[in-house]
mmCIF file of N, CA and C in Angstrom:
data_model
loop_
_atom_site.group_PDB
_atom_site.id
_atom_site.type_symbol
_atom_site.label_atom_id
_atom_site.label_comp_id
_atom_site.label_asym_id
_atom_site.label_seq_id
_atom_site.Cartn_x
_atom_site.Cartn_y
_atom_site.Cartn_z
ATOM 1 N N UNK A 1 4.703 15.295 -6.859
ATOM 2 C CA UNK A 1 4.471 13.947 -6.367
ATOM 3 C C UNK A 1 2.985 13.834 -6.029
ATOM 4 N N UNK A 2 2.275 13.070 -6.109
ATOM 5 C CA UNK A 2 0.819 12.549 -6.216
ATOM 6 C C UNK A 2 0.708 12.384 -5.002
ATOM 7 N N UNK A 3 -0.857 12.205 -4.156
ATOM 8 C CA UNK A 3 -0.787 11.898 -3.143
ATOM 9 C C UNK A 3 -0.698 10.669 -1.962
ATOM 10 N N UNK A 4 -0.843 9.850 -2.968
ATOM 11 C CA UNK A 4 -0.666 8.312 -2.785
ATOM 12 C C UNK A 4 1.029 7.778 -2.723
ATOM 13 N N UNK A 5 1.151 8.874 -3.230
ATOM 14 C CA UNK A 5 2.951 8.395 -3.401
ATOM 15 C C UNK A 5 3.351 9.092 -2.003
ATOM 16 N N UNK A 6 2.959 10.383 -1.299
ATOM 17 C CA UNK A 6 3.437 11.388 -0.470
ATOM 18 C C UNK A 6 2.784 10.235 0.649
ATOM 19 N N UNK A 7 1.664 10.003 0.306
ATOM 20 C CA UNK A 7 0.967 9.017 1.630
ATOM 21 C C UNK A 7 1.838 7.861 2.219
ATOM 22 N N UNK A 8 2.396 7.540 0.910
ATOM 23 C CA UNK A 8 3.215 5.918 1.405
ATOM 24 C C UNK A 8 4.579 6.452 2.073
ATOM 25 N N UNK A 9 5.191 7.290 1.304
ATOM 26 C CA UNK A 9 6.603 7.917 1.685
ATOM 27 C C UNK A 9 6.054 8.560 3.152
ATOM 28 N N UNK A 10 5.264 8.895 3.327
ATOM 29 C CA UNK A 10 5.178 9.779 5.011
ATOM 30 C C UNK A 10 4.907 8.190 6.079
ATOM 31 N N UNK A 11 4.617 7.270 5.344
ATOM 32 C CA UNK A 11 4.371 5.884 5.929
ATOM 33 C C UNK A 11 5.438 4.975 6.407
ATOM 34 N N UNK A 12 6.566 5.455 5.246
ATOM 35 C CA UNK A 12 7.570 5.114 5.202
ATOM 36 C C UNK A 12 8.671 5.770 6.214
ATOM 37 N N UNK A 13 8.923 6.976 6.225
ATOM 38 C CA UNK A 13 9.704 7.935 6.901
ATOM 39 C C UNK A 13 8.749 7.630 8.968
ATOM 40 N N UNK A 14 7.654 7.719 9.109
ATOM 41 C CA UNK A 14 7.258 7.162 9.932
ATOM 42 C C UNK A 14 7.524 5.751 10.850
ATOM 43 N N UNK A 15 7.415 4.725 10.110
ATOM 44 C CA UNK A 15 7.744 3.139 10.447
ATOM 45 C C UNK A 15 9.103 3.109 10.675
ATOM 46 N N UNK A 16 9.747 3.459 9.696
ATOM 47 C CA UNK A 16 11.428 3.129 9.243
ATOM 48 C C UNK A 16 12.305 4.069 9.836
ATOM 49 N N UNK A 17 12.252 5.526 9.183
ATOM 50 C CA UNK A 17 13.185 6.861 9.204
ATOM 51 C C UNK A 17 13.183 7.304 10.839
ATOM 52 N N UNK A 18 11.443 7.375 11.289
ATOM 53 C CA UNK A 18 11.630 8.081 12.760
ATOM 54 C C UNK A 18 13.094 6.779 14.061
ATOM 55 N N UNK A 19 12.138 5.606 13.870
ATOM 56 C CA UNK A 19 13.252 4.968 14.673
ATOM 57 C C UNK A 19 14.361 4.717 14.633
ATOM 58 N N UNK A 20 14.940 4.642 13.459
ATOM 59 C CA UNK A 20 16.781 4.762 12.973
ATOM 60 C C UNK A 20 16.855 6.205 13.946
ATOM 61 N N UNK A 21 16.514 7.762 13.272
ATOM 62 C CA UNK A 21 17.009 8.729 13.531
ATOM 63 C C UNK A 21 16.511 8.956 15.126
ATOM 64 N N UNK A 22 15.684 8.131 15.696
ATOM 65 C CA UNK A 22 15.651 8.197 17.552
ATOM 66 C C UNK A 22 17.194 7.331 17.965
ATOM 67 N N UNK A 23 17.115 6.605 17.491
ATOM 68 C CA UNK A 23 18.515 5.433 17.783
ATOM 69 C C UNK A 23 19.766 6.113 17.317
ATOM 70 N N UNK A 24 19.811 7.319 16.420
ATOM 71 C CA UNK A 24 20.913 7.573 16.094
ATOM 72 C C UNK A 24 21.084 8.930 17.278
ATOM 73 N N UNK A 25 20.246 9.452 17.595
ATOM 74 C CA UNK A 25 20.025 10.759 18.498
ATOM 75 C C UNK A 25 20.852 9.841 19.422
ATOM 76 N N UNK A 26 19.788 9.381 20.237
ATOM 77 C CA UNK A 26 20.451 8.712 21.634
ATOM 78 C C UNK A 26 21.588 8.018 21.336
ATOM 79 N N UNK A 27 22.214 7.178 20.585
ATOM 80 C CA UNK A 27 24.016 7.157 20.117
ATOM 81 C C UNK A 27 24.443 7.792 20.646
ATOM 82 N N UNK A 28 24.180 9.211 19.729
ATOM 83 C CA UNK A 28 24.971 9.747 19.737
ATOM 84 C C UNK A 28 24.833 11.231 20.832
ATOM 85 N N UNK A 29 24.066 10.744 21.478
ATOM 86 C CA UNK A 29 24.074 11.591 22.859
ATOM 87 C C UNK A 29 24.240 11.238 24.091
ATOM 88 N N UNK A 30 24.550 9.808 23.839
ATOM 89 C CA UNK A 30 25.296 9.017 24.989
ATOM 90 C C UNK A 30 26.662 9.045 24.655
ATOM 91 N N UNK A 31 26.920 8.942 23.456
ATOM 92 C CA UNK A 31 28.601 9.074 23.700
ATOM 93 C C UNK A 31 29.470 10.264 23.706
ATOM 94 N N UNK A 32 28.706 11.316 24.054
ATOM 95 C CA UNK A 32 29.439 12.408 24.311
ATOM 96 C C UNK A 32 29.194 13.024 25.730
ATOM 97 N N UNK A 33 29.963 13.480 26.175
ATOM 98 C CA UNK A 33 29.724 14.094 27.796
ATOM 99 C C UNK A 33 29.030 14.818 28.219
ATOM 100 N N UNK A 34 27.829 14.588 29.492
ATOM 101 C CA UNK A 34 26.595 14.766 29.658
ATOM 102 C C UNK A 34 26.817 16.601 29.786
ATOM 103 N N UNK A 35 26.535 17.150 29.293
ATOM 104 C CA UNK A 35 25.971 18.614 28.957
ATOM 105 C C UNK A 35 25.030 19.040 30.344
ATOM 106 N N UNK A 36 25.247 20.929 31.185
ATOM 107 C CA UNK A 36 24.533 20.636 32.135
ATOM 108 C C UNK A 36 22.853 20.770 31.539
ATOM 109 N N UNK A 37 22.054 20.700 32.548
ATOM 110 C CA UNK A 37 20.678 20.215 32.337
ATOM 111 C C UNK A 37 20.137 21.318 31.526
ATOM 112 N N UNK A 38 20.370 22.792 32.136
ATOM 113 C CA UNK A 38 20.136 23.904 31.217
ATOM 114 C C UNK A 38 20.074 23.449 29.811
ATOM 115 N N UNK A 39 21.289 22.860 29.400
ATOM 116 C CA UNK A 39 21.418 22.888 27.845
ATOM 117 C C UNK A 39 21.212 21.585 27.153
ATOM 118 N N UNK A 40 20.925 20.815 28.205
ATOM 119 C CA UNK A 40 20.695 19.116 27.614
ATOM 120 C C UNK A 40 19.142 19.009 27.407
ATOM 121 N N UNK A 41 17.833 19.812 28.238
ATOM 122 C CA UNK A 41 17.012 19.517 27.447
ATOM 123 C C UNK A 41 16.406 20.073 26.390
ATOM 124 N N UNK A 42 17.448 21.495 26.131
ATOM 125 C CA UNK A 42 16.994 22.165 24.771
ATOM 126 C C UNK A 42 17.534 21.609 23.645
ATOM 127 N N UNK A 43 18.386 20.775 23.721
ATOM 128 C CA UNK A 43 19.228 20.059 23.276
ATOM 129 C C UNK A 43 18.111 18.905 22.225
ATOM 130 N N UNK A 44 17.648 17.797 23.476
ATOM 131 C CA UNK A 44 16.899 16.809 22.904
ATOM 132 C C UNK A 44 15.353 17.502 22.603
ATOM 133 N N UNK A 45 14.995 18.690 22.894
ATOM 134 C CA UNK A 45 13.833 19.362 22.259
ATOM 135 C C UNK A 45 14.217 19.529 20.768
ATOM 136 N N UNK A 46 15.585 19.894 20.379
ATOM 137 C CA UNK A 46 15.404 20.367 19.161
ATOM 138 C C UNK A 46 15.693 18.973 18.139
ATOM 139 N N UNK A 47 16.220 17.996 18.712
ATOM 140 C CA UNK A 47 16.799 16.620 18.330
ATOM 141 C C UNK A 47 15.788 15.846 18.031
ATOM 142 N N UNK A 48 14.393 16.341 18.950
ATOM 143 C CA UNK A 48 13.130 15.581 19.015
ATOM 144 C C UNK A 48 12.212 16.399 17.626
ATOM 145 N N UNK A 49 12.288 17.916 17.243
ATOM 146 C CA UNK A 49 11.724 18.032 16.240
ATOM 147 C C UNK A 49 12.792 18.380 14.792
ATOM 148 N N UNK A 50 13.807 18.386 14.688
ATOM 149 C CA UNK A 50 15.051 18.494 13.856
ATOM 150 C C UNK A 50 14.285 17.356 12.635
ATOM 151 N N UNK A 51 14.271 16.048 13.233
ATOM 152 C CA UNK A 51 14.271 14.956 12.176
ATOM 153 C C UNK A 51 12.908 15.288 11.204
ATOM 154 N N UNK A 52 11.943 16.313 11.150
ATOM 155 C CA UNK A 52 10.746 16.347 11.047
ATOM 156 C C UNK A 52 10.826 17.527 9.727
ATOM 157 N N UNK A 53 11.974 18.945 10.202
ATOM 158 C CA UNK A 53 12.129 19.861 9.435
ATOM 159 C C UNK A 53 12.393 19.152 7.547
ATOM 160 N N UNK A 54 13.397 18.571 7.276
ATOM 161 C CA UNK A 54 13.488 18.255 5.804
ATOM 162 C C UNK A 54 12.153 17.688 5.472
ATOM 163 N N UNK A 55 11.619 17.160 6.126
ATOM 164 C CA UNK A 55 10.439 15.957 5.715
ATOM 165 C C UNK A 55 9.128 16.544 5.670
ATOM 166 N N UNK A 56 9.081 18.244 5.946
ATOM 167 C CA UNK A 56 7.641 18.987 5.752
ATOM 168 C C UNK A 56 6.610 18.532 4.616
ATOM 169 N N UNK A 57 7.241 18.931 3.382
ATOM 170 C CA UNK A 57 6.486 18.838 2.261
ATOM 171 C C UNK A 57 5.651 17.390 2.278
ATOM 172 N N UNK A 58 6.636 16.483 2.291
ATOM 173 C CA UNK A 58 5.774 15.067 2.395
ATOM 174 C C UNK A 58 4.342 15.020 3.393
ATOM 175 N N UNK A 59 4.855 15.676 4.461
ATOM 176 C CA UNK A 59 3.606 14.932 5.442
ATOM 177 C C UNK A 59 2.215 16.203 5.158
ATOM 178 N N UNK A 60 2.354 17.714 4.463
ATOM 179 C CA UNK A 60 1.640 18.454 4.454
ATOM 180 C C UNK A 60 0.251 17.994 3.756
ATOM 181 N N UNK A 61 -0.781 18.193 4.261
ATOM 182 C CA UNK A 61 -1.786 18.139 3.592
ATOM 183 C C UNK A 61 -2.214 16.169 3.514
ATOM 184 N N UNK A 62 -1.506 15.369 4.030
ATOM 185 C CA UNK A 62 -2.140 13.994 4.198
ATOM 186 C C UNK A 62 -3.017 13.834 4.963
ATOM 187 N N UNK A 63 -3.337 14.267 6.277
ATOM 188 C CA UNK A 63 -4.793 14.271 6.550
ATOM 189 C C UNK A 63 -6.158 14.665 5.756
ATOM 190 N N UNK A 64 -5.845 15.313 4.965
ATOM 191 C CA UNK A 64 -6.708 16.014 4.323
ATOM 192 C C UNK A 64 -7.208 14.944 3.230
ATOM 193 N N UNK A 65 -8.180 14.836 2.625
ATOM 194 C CA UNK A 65 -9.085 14.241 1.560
ATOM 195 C C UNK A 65 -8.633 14.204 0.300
ATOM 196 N N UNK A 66 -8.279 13.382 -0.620
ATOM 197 C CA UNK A 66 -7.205 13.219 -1.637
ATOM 198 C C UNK A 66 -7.810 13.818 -2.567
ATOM 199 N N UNK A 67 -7.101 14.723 -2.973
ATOM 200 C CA UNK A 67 -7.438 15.913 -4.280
ATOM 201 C C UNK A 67 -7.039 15.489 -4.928
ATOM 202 N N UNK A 68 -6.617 13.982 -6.307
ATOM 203 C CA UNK A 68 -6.705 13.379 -7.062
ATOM 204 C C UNK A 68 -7.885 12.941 -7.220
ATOM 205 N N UNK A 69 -8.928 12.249 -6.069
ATOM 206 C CA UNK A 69 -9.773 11.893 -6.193
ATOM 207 C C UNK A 69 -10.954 12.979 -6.713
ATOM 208 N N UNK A 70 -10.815 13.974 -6.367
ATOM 209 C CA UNK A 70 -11.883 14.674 -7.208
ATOM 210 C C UNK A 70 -11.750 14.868 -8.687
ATOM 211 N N UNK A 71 -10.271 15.131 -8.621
ATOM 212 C CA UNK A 71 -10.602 15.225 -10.611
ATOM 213 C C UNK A 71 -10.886 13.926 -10.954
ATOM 214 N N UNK A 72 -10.572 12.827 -10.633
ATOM 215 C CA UNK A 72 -11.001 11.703 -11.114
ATOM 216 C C UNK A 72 -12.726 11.417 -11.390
ATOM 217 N N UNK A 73 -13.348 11.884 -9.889
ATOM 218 C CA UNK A 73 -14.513 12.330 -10.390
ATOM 219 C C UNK A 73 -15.517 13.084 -11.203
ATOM 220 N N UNK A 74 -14.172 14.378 -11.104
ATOM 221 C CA UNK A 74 -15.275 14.997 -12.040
ATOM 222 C C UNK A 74 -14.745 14.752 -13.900
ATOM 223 N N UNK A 75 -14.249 14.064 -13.613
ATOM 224 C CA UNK A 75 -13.285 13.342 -15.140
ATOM 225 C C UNK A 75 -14.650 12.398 -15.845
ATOM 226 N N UNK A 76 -14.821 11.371 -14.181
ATOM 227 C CA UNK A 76 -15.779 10.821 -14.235
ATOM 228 C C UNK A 76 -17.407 11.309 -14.706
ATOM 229 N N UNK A 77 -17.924 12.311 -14.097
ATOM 230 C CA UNK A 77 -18.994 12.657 -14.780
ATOM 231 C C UNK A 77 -18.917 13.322 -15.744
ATOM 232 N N UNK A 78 -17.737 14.105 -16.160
ATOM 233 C CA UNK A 78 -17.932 14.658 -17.418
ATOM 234 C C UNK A 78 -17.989 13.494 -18.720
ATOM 235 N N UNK A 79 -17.342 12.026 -18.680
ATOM 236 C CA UNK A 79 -17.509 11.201 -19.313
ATOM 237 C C UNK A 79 -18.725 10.753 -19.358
ATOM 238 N N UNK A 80 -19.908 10.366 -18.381
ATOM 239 C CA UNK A 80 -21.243 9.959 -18.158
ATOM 240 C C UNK A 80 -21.977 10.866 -18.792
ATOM 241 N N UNK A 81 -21.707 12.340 -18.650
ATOM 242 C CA UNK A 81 -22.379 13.089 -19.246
ATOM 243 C C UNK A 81 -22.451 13.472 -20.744
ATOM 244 N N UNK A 82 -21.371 13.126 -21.310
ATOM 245 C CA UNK A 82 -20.987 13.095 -22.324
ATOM 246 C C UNK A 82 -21.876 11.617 -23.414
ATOM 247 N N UNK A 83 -21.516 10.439 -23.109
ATOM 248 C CA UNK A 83 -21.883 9.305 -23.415
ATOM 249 C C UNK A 83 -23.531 8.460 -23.287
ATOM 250 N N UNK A 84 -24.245 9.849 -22.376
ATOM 251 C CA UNK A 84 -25.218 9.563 -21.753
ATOM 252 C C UNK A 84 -26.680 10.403 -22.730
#
């Protein structure tokens, strides 16, 4: 997948995916019987990074500087150099 495509999909899973799967956590951790404290906040620790594990690959490396854009460049001068 390209990085423009990984950019929008991590944009996407962000806006859309995180708040469904916060709304579905708390659902569904209100309707079951309160757990003691020991185990209720290791509970929403792992509930809080769980939604994040499948979705690695997408978000890896989007901060980073789009490595399409360089071959494009150097695509680019090898054409200038060529024609020139």
């Amino acid at each position: 997948m390209d990085y423009k495509r990984r950019k929008r999909l991590a944009l996407l899973i962000l806006l859309v995916g995180m708040p469904a799967y916060v709304i579905f956590a708390v659902t569904v951790m209100s309707n079951i019987d309160r757990f003691p404290k020991w185990v209720e906040l290791p509970t929403y620790i792992f509930l809080g990074l769980a939604w994040a594990l499948p979705f690695r690959w997408v978000f890896l490396g989007i901060g980073k500087e789009d490595p399409d854009k360089e071959k494009e460049n150097a695509a680019a001068s090898l054409v200038r150099g060529v024609f020139l």
